[in-house]
Amino acid sequence: MMGVKEKMTNSKLIPEIRIENLYKTFVTNKGQEVAALRDINIDIYSNNFICLVGPSGCGKSTLLRIVAGLEKASSGNAIYKNKKIDSPSSKIGLVFQEYSLLPWRTVLENVGLGLEFKKISFNKIKKIAGEYLELVGLSQFAGAYPYELSGGMQQRVAIARALANDPEVLLMDEPFGALDAHTRILLQKELLRIWEKNRKTIVFVTHSVDEAIYLADRIIVMSSRPGKIKQCIDIEMPRPRNRANPLYGKMSEQILDMLEEESSLATPLAELAVN
Amino acid sequence: MKKIGISFFLPIVIPVLFIILWHELALSIDNKVILPQVKDVLSLLLHPGQELISMGSLLSNVLVSLARVLTGYLLAVIIAIPLGILMGYYTKIFKLFNNFLGLFRPIPPLAWVPLVLAWFGVSSMATLCALEKGQLYIYLNNLKLSMVFIIFIGSFFPVLTSSIYGVTTVRKTLLDSAQVLGANQLDIFRKVLLPAAAPSVVNGMRIGLGVGWMCLVSAEMLPGSISGVGYLITHAYTLARTDIVIAGMISIGAVGAALDYLFRNLEEKRFKWQYLSR
């Protein structure tokens, strides 16, 4: 525990990912400009587990896609280790909400996909993919096809695929959003177990406050459209966190209140849209 | 047991009734130009190697037709698949070609006949290869350019449309996730786009082959044709040999159904994932 703390303080000197003065504006089909993200500034340090929470439509997924290099900021920068992010790179992995596995490939072939792009030899890919499949506990499904797996298992394969590529940073876009409550809690535990092992930097987008408190070192609360950073909250409860802990409940209430303010602000707009 | 019996007999009920009806009608009409007897047509089909109305056998004519269709069809596939994939993936290429091709799409293949005759006349693949005699000449001379072109037009659009559709409906998440894993443009084409679009492309190839095969009779009615099952039918008609007309029609149907079956079989085996995944 001490070791980890020390490592964190050391790496605090240079952020692994720095987002500075970032704006994102979309142009609708009618030519109207819609602001999605406004003046985002975040520093993310190595080995940290960050959760982004916010009401739906606040641009948190867009922010993640910009960091992944899939979209470009309208102004401002997303910087990875002093280099501007302008295209996807295998250093930064991304796990999608659902259905991102190639349905015509077996589970093992899916996990090895990123390694194929790196032109690694077939036997080596098989070995590495097998190891990561074991890490997520799905070795016996190596030869199965994605449609033969449940949603939770598919997401575990997607996580194994991202990790097999050995990224420095793992971005996760509501990866458990489509799962039932029970599977979701299981996978949260699973993800923490894996993270404790390899300590990648994780940026995890969710709209579940409970999930964020359970997982994160630090929660970034975003406001609704245009998305801005409302508050950063460090969670210092030791892991594994107990949902029965009064502090857990207090934190949850505090963040939910913040989000509620957002939705009450958003109501007149929503009414306008209906009318 | 009873259930198996029913499901086995169900598909042959209608054909059997149809043949009985045909047989009875033929007997009561008693005019083989209007409706020949079932047994006459059947005997033609059972002896496909038999020489007919000095045009060679039914089998050899079917094979000539098959060679023509496959030539036109393969040309269509070779051009339509790459073009369709590029049009599906690159919006600019789509915009470049789509309106132009959209004008040609509604023109029935048969409407091309006069123009095609003016262009190609009776020249054949043999003309293209500058052959004037020999065994190869006999084969290639059967592949008239005008027929190949008509069949090409018939097959081209179904293959093109399905290829475009196949590529445009690939889920964006699949492309994004490959990109994030470090795929370059070639990787994305080879490992994501093509396999994902393959079921739709193959479906288009199946429909294209069917349409090409249907264009056959009109193509073989063109001048310069002295063989092929389409020509056999029209020639038998002028000789009032309705039994040969029907035998020829049945062969066209049977070959078309067989080709379709081969494709369906391939689709079911190779693309099972498509029906099973959401």
XYZ file of C-alpha atoms in Angstrom:
553
model
C 0.000 0.000 0.000
C 2.835 2.385 0.956
C 4.663 1.534 -2.274
C 1.708 2.472 -4.392
C 1.217 5.792 -2.594
C 4.860 6.665 -3.133
C 4.675 5.804 -6.799
C 1.652 8.041 -7.134
C 3.368 11.023 -5.547
C 6.404 10.581 -7.760
C 4.409 10.401 -10.944
C 2.430 13.462 -9.882
C 5.246 15.510 -11.362
C 4.222 14.932 -14.973
C 0.667 13.931 -15.840
C 0.392 10.964 -18.168
C -2.558 12.544 -19.894
C -3.196 16.250 -19.871
C -6.337 17.794 -21.269
C -6.048 21.540 -21.600
C -8.611 24.158 -22.601
C -10.416 21.594 -24.673
C -13.573 22.573 -26.555
C -15.665 20.437 -28.842
C -18.411 21.774 -31.081
C -20.593 19.676 -33.363
C -22.288 21.003 -36.458
C -25.782 19.593 -36.945
C -27.245 18.687 -40.324
C -29.023 22.042 -40.374
C -25.694 23.800 -39.956
C -26.283 24.802 -36.334
C -23.343 24.668 -33.974
C -23.836 22.729 -30.764
C -21.265 22.996 -27.981
C -20.568 19.559 -26.537
C -17.531 20.238 -24.346
C -16.452 23.553 -22.889
C -13.071 24.429 -21.448
C -12.077 21.017 -20.116
C -8.871 20.842 -18.094
C -7.836 17.548 -16.533
C -4.507 16.069 -15.496
C -4.423 12.314 -15.203
C -1.475 10.673 -13.514
C 0.011 7.255 -14.043
C -1.550 4.246 -12.344
C -4.651 6.180 -11.310
C -8.192 4.978 -11.663
C -10.333 7.917 -12.786
C -14.095 7.858 -13.205
C -15.965 10.411 -15.291
C -19.584 10.801 -14.209
C -22.219 13.097 -15.561
C -25.765 13.234 -16.874
C -26.344 11.581 -20.234
C -25.452 13.813 -23.139
C -22.833 15.729 -21.161
C -20.120 14.780 -23.630
C -18.203 12.352 -21.447
C -18.074 9.749 -24.197
C -16.979 12.398 -26.666
C -14.180 13.395 -24.325
C -13.073 9.775 -24.114
C -13.138 9.415 -27.902
C -10.955 12.498 -28.234
C -8.437 11.033 -25.794
C -8.554 7.772 -27.772
C -7.738 9.720 -30.940
C -11.002 8.784 -32.654
C -12.247 12.359 -32.724
C -10.589 15.722 -32.875
C -11.063 18.590 -30.455
C -12.412 21.840 -31.905
C -9.796 23.710 -29.909
C -7.433 22.948 -27.083
C -5.387 19.809 -26.669
C -5.397 16.284 -25.386
C -1.790 15.385 -24.637
C -0.306 11.983 -23.911
C 3.204 12.074 -22.422
C 3.992 15.484 -23.935
C 2.658 14.477 -27.358
C -0.574 15.743 -28.829
C -3.099 12.972 -29.448
C -4.349 13.232 -33.021
C -4.864 9.618 -34.044
C -5.521 6.307 -32.294
C -2.466 4.559 -30.909
C -1.978 1.155 -29.348
C -0.619 2.921 -26.234
C -4.138 4.025 -25.401
C -6.756 1.266 -25.363
C -10.519 1.705 -25.401
C -13.273 -0.643 -24.258
C -16.693 0.144 -25.736
C -20.072 -0.219 -24.127
C -21.041 -3.304 -26.092
C -20.861 -5.347 -29.278
C -17.331 -4.469 -30.232
C -16.140 -8.043 -30.778
C -15.815 -9.295 -34.344
C -18.675 -11.805 -34.590
C -16.986 -14.054 -37.178
C -13.920 -14.593 -34.993
C -13.588 -16.920 -32.043
C -12.985 -15.486 -28.595
C -9.256 -16.238 -28.785
C -8.956 -14.679 -32.248
C -10.734 -11.589 -30.952
C -8.343 -11.210 -28.034
C -5.405 -11.524 -30.448
C -6.731 -8.894 -32.874
C -4.529 -6.016 -31.728
C -1.472 -8.266 -31.732
C -2.187 -9.208 -35.351
C -1.992 -5.531 -36.246
C 1.449 -5.465 -34.637
C 2.566 -8.252 -37.002
C 3.469 -10.601 -34.173
C 3.930 -14.275 -35.094
C 0.868 -16.502 -34.969
C 2.157 -18.753 -32.183
C 3.102 -15.845 -29.986
C -0.323 -14.244 -30.481
C -1.996 -17.477 -29.440
C 0.131 -17.644 -26.305
C -0.394 -14.025 -25.245
C -4.113 -14.056 -26.061
C -4.447 -17.258 -24.053
C -2.804 -15.621 -21.045
C -5.157 -12.647 -21.083
C -8.143 -14.876 -21.570
C -7.055 -16.705 -18.456
C -6.739 -13.398 -16.624
C -10.424 -12.698 -17.226
C -11.306 -16.316 -16.410
C -12.582 -17.381 -19.826
C -9.930 -19.883 -20.940
C -12.475 -22.592 -21.551
C -14.297 -20.356 -24.062
C -11.273 -19.749 -26.310
C -12.895 -21.489 -29.274
C -16.401 -20.100 -28.754
C -17.940 -17.347 -30.847
C -19.123 -14.062 -29.292
C -22.795 -14.892 -29.915
C -22.383 -17.958 -27.726
C -21.408 -15.798 -24.729
C -23.495 -13.705 -22.353
C -23.159 -9.915 -22.359
C -20.940 -9.972 -19.286
C -18.610 -12.555 -20.799
C -18.413 -10.568 -24.026
C -17.314 -7.510 -22.069
C -14.667 -9.561 -20.270
C -13.367 -10.644 -23.680
C -13.345 -7.006 -24.791
C -11.305 -6.095 -21.708
C -8.884 -8.980 -22.362
C -8.529 -7.798 -25.952
C -7.688 -4.262 -24.864
C -5.196 -5.486 -22.242
C -3.519 -8.005 -24.584
C -2.420 -5.031 -26.664
C -0.507 -3.857 -23.573
C -1.646 -0.218 -23.537
C -0.325 2.296 -21.025
C -3.763 3.807 -20.549
C -7.086 2.006 -20.662
C -10.170 4.058 -21.502
C -13.528 2.488 -20.746
C -16.754 3.914 -22.146
C -19.606 2.687 -19.919
C -18.303 -0.859 -20.310
C -20.817 -2.337 -17.883
C -23.729 -0.081 -18.873
C -25.650 -2.768 -20.739
C -25.284 -5.460 -18.079
C -27.712 -6.507 -15.364
C -27.044 -5.256 -11.837
C -25.611 -8.509 -10.526
C -23.197 -9.111 -13.415
C -22.219 -5.487 -13.183
C -21.087 -5.782 -9.570
C -19.185 -8.987 -10.364
C -17.351 -7.320 -13.204
C -16.507 -4.271 -11.081
C -14.749 -6.585 -8.618
C -13.093 -8.398 -11.474
C -11.844 -5.164 -13.000
C -10.340 -4.030 -9.686
C -8.633 -7.415 -9.277
C -7.055 -7.063 -12.742
C -6.159 -3.435 -12.138
C -4.421 -4.252 -8.824
C -2.286 -6.710 -10.809
C -1.116 -4.523 -13.664
C -1.931 -0.989 -12.497
C -2.675 0.555 -15.871
C -4.032 4.065 -15.814
C -7.786 3.731 -16.251
C -10.259 6.395 -17.322
C -13.725 4.978 -16.830
C -16.893 6.694 -18.030
C -20.103 5.817 -16.240
C -23.382 7.374 -15.296
C -23.641 5.207 -12.195
C -22.472 7.141 -9.140
C -22.315 3.910 -7.151
C -20.002 2.350 -9.706
C -17.734 5.392 -9.692
C -17.381 5.417 -5.904
C -16.721 1.697 -5.854
C -13.953 1.900 -8.454
C -12.261 5.266 -8.617
C -9.294 6.951 -6.976
C -10.757 10.146 -8.252
C -14.174 11.063 -9.600
C -14.630 13.844 -12.101
C -18.201 15.120 -12.135
C -19.296 16.767 -15.352
C -22.175 19.177 -15.914
C -24.754 18.754 -18.627
C -24.458 20.144 -22.136
C -22.205 21.827 -22.858
C -20.081 19.509 -20.731
C -17.862 21.255 -18.236
C -15.993 19.949 -15.242
C -18.056 20.588 -12.168
C -15.920 19.040 -9.501
C -13.090 16.583 -8.840
C -13.448 14.340 -5.823
C -10.692 12.122 -4.426
C -11.943 8.899 -2.899
C -9.628 7.751 -0.166
C -11.595 4.812 1.202
C -9.427 1.670 1.152
C -10.328 -1.063 -1.317
C -12.253 -3.322 -1.446
C -14.851 -0.720 -0.617
C -17.839 -1.623 1.423
C -21.116 -0.265 0.145
C -22.457 -0.419 3.731
C -19.815 2.066 4.881
C -21.579 5.338 5.929
C -18.913 7.338 4.112
C -19.862 5.494 0.904
C -23.470 6.575 1.315
C -22.548 10.149 2.150
C -20.330 10.436 -0.880
C -23.003 8.945 -3.062
C -25.579 11.444 -1.804
C -23.205 14.352 -2.328
C -22.519 13.443 -5.944
C -26.140 12.622 -6.695
C -27.113 16.071 -5.366
C -24.629 17.638 -7.735
C -26.097 15.719 -10.651
C -29.622 16.606 -9.604
C -28.774 20.296 -9.763
C -27.689 19.638 -13.309
C -30.879 17.913 -14.309
C -33.059 20.637 -12.738
C -31.071 23.158 -14.717
C -31.607 21.079 -17.786
C -35.380 20.790 -17.363
C -36.422 24.097 -18.965
C -34.290 23.206 -21.968
C -35.876 19.798 -22.190
C -39.305 21.394 -22.114
C -38.268 23.777 -24.846
C -37.199 20.871 -26.958
C -40.581 19.181 -26.544
C -42.466 22.346 -27.440
C -42.751 -40.682 -36.749
C -45.899 -39.259 -38.217
C -44.454 -35.737 -38.087
C -41.347 -36.751 -40.011
C -43.592 -38.324 -42.665
C -45.561 -35.112 -43.122
C -42.542 -32.842 -43.338
C -40.997 -35.201 -45.878
C -44.051 -35.296 -48.135
C -45.078 -31.660 -47.805
C -42.587 -30.210 -50.325
C -43.537 -32.707 -53.054
C -47.321 -32.408 -52.789
C -47.651 -29.402 -55.108
C -45.221 -30.688 -57.785
C -47.034 -34.029 -57.912
C -50.436 -32.337 -58.202
C -48.995 -30.065 -60.890
C -47.698 -32.990 -62.937
C -51.013 -34.845 -62.627
C -52.846 -31.717 -63.783
C -50.453 -31.285 -66.699
C -50.852 -34.925 -67.666
C -54.662 -34.747 -67.605
C -54.746 -31.480 -69.518
C -52.356 -32.806 -72.163
C -54.556 -35.858 -72.636
C -57.742 -33.821 -72.980
C -56.219 -31.168 -75.267
C -54.483 -33.835 -77.323
C -52.369 -31.373 -79.295
C -48.631 -31.619 -78.642
C -47.936 -28.165 -80.067
C -50.100 -26.581 -77.401
C -49.231 -28.931 -74.572
C -46.984 -31.962 -75.054
C -47.335 -34.978 -72.806
C -45.355 -35.275 -69.610
C -43.619 -38.449 -70.806
C -42.343 -36.767 -74.006
C -40.726 -33.944 -72.081
C -39.440 -36.358 -69.462
C -37.768 -38.539 -72.054
C -35.983 -35.467 -73.466
C -34.756 -34.576 -69.979
C -33.691 -38.151 -69.237
C -31.584 -38.307 -72.403
C -29.789 -34.954 -72.307
C -27.023 -36.231 -74.618
C -29.419 -36.910 -77.476
C -29.078 -34.891 -80.715
C -32.008 -32.479 -81.150
C -33.301 -30.621 -84.229
C -29.721 -30.577 -85.642
C -28.568 -28.230 -82.882
C -26.585 -30.602 -80.742
C -27.820 -32.063 -77.483
C -29.725 -30.392 -74.657
C -26.718 -30.868 -72.382
C -24.213 -29.259 -74.750
C -26.539 -26.281 -75.232
C -26.955 -25.872 -71.478
C -23.167 -25.951 -71.069
C -22.686 -23.295 -73.764
C -25.244 -21.102 -71.986
C -23.564 -21.687 -68.642
C -20.205 -20.632 -70.088
C -21.777 -17.413 -71.414
C -23.474 -16.570 -68.160
C -20.367 -17.258 -66.115
C -18.216 -15.068 -68.378
C -20.556 -12.075 -68.140
C -21.170 -12.733 -64.477
C -17.507 -12.981 -63.520
C -16.777 -9.720 -65.315
C -19.615 -8.094 -63.379
C -18.387 -9.481 -60.060
C -14.782 -8.435 -60.687
C -15.845 -4.850 -61.306
C -18.862 -4.510 -58.991
C -17.369 -5.834 -55.739
C -14.301 -3.557 -55.525
C -16.332 -0.598 -56.790
C -19.142 -1.296 -54.321
C -16.754 -1.622 -51.405
C -14.986 1.618 -52.266
C -18.312 3.399 -52.772
C -19.557 2.074 -49.457
C -16.490 3.161 -47.523
C -15.532 6.455 -49.122
C -18.359 8.979 -49.279
C -16.542 10.917 -52.004
C -16.311 7.908 -54.311
C -19.982 7.194 -53.619
C -20.932 10.732 -54.610
C -18.729 10.520 -57.684
C -20.434 7.413 -59.094
C -23.856 7.117 -57.531
C -25.935 9.468 -59.697
C -24.285 8.230 -62.850
C -24.898 4.581 -62.029
C -28.385 5.392 -60.769
C -29.339 6.407 -64.319
C -28.279 3.048 -65.707
C -29.748 0.909 -62.963
C -33.420 1.139 -64.097
C -32.654 0.342 -67.758
C -33.747 -3.263 -68.387
C -30.896 -5.352 -69.785
C -33.026 -6.074 -72.865
C -33.187 -2.357 -73.717
C -29.448 -2.498 -74.355
C -29.864 -4.946 -77.238
C -29.936 -2.527 -80.198
C -26.997 -0.514 -78.909
C -25.015 -3.618 -78.037
C -25.608 -5.042 -81.505
C -24.422 -1.824 -83.093
C -21.276 -1.964 -80.980
C -20.353 -5.591 -81.042
C -22.328 -7.178 -83.920
C -21.482 -10.856 -84.025
C -17.944 -10.491 -82.704
C -17.004 -12.878 -79.932
C -14.269 -13.612 -77.429
C -12.513 -15.361 -80.320
C -12.413 -12.030 -82.187
C -10.891 -10.404 -79.129
C -8.223 -13.106 -78.973
C -7.662 -12.845 -82.756
C -8.383 -16.553 -83.188
C -9.824 -17.813 -86.478
C -9.682 -21.579 -86.236
C -8.991 -24.503 -83.960
C -10.868 -26.073 -81.074
C -10.424 -23.023 -78.846
C -11.961 -20.867 -81.582
C -15.092 -22.992 -81.546
C -15.449 -22.501 -77.809
C -14.633 -18.809 -77.730
C -16.760 -18.028 -80.779
C -19.785 -19.113 -78.754
C -19.093 -16.350 -76.253
C -20.525 -13.484 -78.269
C -19.558 -10.120 -76.835
C -23.112 -8.811 -77.167
C -24.490 -11.649 -75.016
C -21.735 -11.361 -72.456
C -22.485 -7.651 -72.190
C -26.227 -8.159 -71.638
C -25.535 -10.703 -68.921
C -22.913 -8.399 -67.424
C -25.462 -5.590 -67.160
C -27.977 -7.928 -65.544
C -25.553 -9.201 -62.889
C -23.720 -5.962 -62.225
C -26.273 -3.935 -60.264
C -27.383 -6.526 -57.696
C -23.734 -7.230 -56.837
C -22.876 -3.528 -56.691
C -25.858 -2.572 -54.541
C -25.282 -5.368 -52.037
C -21.584 -4.600 -51.781
C -22.310 -0.946 -51.012
C -24.954 -1.973 -48.500
C -22.671 -4.538 -46.895
C -19.958 -1.976 -46.256
C -22.195 0.883 -45.127
C -23.969 -1.290 -42.564
C -20.793 -2.483 -40.839
C -21.159 -1.366 -37.213
C -19.015 1.668 -36.564
C -17.917 0.266 -33.213
C -16.112 -2.559 -35.021
C -14.142 -0.110 -37.141
C -13.432 2.124 -34.143
C -12.246 -0.740 -31.993
C -9.881 -1.969 -34.713
C -8.488 1.539 -35.074
C -7.932 1.875 -31.355
C -6.105 -1.463 -31.364
C -3.664 0.025 -33.863
C -5.011 -1.134 -37.235
C -3.851 0.669 -40.348
C -6.151 1.265 -43.324
C -5.214 -2.027 -44.999
C -5.812 -3.989 -41.775
C -9.238 -2.408 -41.463
C -10.166 -3.414 -44.989
C -8.806 -6.943 -44.739
C -9.717 -7.875 -41.197
C -12.857 -5.890 -40.435
C -14.586 -4.393 -43.436
C -14.367 -7.315 -45.865
C -15.341 -10.101 -43.449
C -18.153 -7.971 -42.042
C -19.500 -7.126 -45.503
C -18.977 -10.642 -46.893
C -22.472 -12.020 -46.140
C -24.123 -9.135 -47.952
C -21.655 -9.302 -50.839
C -22.215 -13.039 -51.281
C -25.963 -12.515 -51.106
C -25.610 -9.966 -53.911
C -23.499 -12.438 -55.881
C -26.273 -15.002 -55.555
C -28.951 -12.574 -56.743
C -26.663 -11.294 -59.515
C -26.084 -14.800 -60.817
C -29.836 -15.391 -60.816
C -30.496 -12.205 -62.780
C -27.649 -12.987 -65.183
C -29.094 -16.413 -65.793
C -32.506 -14.857 -66.427
C -31.023 -12.494 -69.009
C -29.743 -15.519 -70.864
C -32.725 -16.223 -73.107
C -32.952 -12.640 -74.291
C -29.213 -12.592 -74.873
C -29.334 -15.805 -76.855
C -32.096 -14.487 -79.095
C -29.586 -12.013 -80.509
C -28.383 -12.524 -84.095
C -25.261 -14.604 -84.535
C -26.402 -17.113 -81.985
C -26.463 -20.681 -83.195
C -26.380 -22.437 -79.848
C -27.359 -22.175 -76.222
C -30.446 -23.252 -74.409
C -32.161 -19.898 -75.003
C -31.618 -20.233 -78.707
C -32.681 -23.886 -78.558
C -36.015 -22.779 -77.124
C -36.678 -20.109 -79.744
C -35.559 -22.387 -82.557
C -37.727 -25.279 -81.295
C -40.649 -22.830 -81.205
C -40.266 -22.062 -84.919
C -40.360 -25.815 -85.579
C -43.449 -26.232 -83.352
C -41.491 -28.564 -81.028
C -43.156 -27.486 -77.817
C -41.757 -30.510 -75.964
C -38.218 -29.194 -76.554
C -39.325 -25.697 -75.520
C -40.583 -27.049 -72.198
C -37.566 -29.327 -71.675
C -35.315 -26.299 -72.286
C -37.305 -24.178 -69.842
C -37.089 -26.868 -67.200
C -33.302 -27.113 -67.668
C -32.978 -23.342 -67.238
C -35.007 -23.550 -64.067
C -33.071 -26.527 -62.732
C -29.636 -25.036 -63.406
C -30.699 -21.691 -61.897
C -32.051 -23.402 -58.782
C -28.886 -25.501 -58.455
C -26.640 -22.416 -58.619
C -28.827 -20.679 -56.071
C -28.649 -23.712 -53.807
C -24.832 -23.755 -53.965
C -24.711 -20.118 -52.840
C -27.259 -20.582 -50.082
C -25.319 -23.535 -48.807
C -22.146 -21.458 -48.676
C -23.966 -18.636 -46.894
C -25.383 -20.947 -44.259
C -22.048 -22.609 -43.585
C -19.755 -19.618 -43.626
C -21.940 -16.860 -42.270
C -23.718 -18.556 -39.424
C -22.522 -15.762 -37.125
C -24.674 -13.276 -38.977
C -27.962 -14.899 -38.008
C -26.861 -15.687 -34.491
C -25.363 -12.390 -33.386
C -27.339 -9.252 -32.832
